[in-house]
PDB file of C-alpha atoms in Angstrom:
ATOM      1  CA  UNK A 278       0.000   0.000   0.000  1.00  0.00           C
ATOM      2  CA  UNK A 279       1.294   3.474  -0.638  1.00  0.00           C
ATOM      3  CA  UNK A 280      -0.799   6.810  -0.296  1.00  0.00           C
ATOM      4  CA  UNK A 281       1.064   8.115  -3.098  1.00  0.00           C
ATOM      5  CA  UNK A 282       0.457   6.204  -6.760  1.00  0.00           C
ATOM      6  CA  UNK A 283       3.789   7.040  -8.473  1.00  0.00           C
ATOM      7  CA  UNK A 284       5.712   5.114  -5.983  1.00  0.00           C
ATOM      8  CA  UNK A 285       2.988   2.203  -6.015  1.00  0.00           C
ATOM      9  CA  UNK A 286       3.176   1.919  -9.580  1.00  0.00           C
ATOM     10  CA  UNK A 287       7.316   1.797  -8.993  1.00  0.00           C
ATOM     11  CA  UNK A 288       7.025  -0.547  -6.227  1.00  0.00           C
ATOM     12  CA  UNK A 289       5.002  -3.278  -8.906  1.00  0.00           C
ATOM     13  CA  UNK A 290       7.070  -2.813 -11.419  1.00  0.00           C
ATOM     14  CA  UNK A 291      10.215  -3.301  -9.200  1.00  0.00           C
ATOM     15  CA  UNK A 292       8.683  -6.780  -7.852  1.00  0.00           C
ATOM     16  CA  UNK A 293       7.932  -7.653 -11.600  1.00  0.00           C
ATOM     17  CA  UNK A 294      11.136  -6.669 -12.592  1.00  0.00           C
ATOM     18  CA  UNK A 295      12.796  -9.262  -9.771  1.00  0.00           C
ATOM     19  CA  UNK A 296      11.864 -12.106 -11.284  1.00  0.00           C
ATOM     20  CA  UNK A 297      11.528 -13.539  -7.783  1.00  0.00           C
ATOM     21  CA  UNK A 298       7.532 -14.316  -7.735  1.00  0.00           C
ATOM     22  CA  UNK A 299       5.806 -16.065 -10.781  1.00  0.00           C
ATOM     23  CA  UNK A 300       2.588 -14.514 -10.389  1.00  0.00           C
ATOM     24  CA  UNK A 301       3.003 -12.416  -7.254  1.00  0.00           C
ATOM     25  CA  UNK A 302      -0.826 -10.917  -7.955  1.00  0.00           C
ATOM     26  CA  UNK A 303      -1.866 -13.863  -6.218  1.00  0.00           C
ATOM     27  CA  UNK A 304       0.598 -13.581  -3.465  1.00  0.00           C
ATOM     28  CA  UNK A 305       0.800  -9.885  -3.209  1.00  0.00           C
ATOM     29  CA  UNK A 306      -1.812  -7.285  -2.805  1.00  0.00           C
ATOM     30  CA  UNK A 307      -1.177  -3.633  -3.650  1.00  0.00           C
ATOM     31  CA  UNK A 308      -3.725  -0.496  -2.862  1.00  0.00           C
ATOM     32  CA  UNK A 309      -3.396   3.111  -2.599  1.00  0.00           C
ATOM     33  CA  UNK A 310      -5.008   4.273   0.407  1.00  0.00           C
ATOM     34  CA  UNK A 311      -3.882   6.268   3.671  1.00  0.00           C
ATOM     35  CA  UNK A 312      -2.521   3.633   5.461  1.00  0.00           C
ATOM     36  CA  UNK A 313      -3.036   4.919   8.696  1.00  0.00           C
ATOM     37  CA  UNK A 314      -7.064   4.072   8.094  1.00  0.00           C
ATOM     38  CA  UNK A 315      -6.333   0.590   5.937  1.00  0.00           C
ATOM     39  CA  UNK A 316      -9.341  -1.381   6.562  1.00  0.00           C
ATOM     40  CA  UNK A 317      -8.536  -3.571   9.492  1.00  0.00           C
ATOM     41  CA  UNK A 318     -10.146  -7.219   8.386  1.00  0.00           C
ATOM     42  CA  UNK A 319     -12.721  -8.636  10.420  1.00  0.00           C
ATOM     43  CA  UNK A 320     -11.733 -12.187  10.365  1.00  0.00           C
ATOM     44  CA  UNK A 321      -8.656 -13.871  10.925  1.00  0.00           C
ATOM     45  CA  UNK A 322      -8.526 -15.678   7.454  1.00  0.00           C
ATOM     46  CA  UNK A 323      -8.424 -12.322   5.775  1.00  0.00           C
ATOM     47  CA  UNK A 324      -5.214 -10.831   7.430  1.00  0.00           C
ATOM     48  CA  UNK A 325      -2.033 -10.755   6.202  1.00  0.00           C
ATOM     49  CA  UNK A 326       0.478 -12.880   6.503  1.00  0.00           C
ATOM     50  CA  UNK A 327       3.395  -9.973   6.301  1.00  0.00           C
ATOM     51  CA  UNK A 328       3.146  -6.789   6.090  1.00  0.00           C
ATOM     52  CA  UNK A 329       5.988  -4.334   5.037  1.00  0.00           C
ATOM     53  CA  UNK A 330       5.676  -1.166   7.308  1.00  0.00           C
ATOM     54  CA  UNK A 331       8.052   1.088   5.434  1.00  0.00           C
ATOM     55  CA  UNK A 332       7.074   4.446   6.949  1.00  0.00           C
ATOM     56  CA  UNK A 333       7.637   8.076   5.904  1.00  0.00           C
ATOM     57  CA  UNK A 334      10.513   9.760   8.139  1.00  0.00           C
ATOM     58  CA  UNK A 335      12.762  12.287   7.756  1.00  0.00           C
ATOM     59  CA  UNK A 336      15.605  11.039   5.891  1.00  0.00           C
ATOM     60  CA  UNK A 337      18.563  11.430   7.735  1.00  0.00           C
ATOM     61  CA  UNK A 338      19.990   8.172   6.754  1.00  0.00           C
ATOM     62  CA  UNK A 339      19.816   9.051   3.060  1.00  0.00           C
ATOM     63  CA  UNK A 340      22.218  12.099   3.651  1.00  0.00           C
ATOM     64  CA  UNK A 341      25.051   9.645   2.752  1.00  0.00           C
ATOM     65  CA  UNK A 342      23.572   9.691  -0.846  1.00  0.00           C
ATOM     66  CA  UNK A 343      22.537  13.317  -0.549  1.00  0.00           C
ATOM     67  CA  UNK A 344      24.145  16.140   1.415  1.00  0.00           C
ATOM     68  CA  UNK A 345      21.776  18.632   0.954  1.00  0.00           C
ATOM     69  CA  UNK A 346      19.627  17.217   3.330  1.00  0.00           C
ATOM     70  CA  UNK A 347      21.449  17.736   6.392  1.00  0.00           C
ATOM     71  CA  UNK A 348      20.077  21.859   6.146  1.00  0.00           C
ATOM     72  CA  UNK A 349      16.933  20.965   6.105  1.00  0.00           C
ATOM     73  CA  UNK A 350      16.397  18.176   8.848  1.00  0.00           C
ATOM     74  CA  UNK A 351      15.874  19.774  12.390  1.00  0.00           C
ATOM     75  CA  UNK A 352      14.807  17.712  15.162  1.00  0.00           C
ATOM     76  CA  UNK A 353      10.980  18.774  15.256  1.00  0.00           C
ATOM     77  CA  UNK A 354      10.886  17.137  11.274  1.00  0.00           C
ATOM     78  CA  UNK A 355      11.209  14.029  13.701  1.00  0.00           C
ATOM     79  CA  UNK A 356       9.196  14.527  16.329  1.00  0.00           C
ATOM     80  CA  UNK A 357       6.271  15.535  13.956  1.00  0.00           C
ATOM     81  CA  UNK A 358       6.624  12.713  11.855  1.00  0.00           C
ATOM     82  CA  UNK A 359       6.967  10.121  15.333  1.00  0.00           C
ATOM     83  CA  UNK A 360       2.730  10.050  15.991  1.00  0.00           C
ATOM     84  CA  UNK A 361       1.892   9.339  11.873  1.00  0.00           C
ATOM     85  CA  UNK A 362       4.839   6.418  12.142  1.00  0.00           C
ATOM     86  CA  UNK A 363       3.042   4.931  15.610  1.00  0.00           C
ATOM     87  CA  UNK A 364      -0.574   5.184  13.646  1.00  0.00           C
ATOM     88  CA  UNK A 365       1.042   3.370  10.368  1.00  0.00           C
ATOM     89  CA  UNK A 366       2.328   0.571  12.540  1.00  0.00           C
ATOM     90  CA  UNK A 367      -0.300   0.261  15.249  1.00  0.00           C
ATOM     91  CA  UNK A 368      -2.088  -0.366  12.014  1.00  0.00           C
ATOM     92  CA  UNK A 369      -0.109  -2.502  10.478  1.00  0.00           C
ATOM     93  CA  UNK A 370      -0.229  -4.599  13.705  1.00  0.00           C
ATOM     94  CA  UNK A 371      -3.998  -5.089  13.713  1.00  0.00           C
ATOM     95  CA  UNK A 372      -4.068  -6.246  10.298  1.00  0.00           C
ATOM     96  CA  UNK A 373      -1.126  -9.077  10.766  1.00  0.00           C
ATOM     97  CA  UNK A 374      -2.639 -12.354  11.140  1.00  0.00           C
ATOM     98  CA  UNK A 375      -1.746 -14.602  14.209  1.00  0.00           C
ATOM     99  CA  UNK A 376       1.770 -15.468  14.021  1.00  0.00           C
ATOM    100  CA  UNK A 377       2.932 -12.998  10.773  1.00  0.00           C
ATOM    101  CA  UNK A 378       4.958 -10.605  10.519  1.00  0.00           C
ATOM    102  CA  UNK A 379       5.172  -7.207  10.211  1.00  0.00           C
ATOM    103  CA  UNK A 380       8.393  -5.308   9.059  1.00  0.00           C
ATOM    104  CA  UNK A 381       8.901  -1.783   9.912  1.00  0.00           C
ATOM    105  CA  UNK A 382      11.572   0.451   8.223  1.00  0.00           C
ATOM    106  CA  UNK A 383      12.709   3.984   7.995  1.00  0.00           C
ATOM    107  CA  UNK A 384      15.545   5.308   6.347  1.00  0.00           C
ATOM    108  CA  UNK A 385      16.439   7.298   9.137  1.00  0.00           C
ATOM    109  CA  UNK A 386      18.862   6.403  12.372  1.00  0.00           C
ATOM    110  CA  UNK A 387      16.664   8.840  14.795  1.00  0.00           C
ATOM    111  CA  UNK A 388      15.753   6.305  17.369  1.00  0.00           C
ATOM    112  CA  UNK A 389      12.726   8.547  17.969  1.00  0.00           C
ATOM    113  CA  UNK A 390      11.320   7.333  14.509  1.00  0.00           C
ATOM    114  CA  UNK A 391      12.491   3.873  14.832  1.00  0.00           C
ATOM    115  CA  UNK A 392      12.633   2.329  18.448  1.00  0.00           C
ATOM    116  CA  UNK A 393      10.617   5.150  20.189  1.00  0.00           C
ATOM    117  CA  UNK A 394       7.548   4.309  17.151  1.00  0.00           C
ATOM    118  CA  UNK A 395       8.216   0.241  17.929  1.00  0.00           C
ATOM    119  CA  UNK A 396       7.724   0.403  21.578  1.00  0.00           C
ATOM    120  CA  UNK A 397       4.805   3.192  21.173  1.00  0.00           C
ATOM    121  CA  UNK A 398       2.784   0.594  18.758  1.00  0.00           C
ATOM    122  CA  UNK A 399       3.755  -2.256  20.820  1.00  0.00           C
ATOM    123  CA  UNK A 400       2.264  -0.527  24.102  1.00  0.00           C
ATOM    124  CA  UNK A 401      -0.897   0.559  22.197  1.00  0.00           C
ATOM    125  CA  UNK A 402      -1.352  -3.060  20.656  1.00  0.00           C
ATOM    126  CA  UNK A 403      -1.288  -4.824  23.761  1.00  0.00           C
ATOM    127  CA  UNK A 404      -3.281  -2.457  26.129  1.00  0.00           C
ATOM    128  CA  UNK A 405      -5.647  -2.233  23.034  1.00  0.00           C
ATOM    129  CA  UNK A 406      -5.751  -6.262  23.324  1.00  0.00           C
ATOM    130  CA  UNK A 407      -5.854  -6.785  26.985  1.00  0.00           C
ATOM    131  CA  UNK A 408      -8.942  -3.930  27.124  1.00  0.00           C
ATOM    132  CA  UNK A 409     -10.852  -6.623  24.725  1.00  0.00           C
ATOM    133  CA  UNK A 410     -10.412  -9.327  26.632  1.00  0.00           C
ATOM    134  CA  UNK A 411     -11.932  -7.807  29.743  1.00  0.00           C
TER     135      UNK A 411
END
């Protein structure tokens, strides 16, 4: 899933171009929706078995590759983009079936948009989960 079409469209045509599924429509299923509000399914037959979590962030591990990032990337780019990253994964959580697997990336080293998000979502998840089974 990706909100923005341009990169979906680049994202199927990079997993055709691998050669490493033989039909991956039936094995992979791609939609262009806010992710943050993906349709959580109702059933456990109809989650997913992985999910890729690769959230937006604010780049600062890309500055290798690009300098001219580095004058742009302040601290608050972070800490605005930290609540949007817990939503995408807290998300992505609820939609993993029992016992898949959920990937989240960043291409970023802040540990505010990577471990701070991942113990954030797991928090939510499980307080959300213990609240429905009282």
């Amino acid at each position: 899933n990706d909100v923005n079409k341009a990169r979906l469209d680049s994202l199927k045509d990079a997993v055709h171009r691998s050669g490493l599924l033989r039909d991956e429509e039936d094995l992979i299923k791609y939609s262009n929706v806010d992710a943050s509000r993906y349709p959580i399914p109702k059933t456990e037959g109809k989650k997913y078995d992985v999910i890729i979590c690769d959230a937006p962030c604010s780049g600062d591990g890309t500055a290798r590759k690009d300098w001219q990032i580095f004058p742009n990337w302040t601290p608050s780019v972070s800490n605005a983009l930290h609540e949007l990253q817990v939503r995408l994964l807290v998300r992505a959580l609820r939609c993993v079936a029992k016992n898949g697997y959920v990937a989240y990336s960043t291409c970023t080293f802040n540990p505010v948009e990577n471990e701070a998000v991942v113990r954030t979502a797991l928090s939510q998840t499980l307080r959300q989960q213990k609240q429905k089974q009282e």
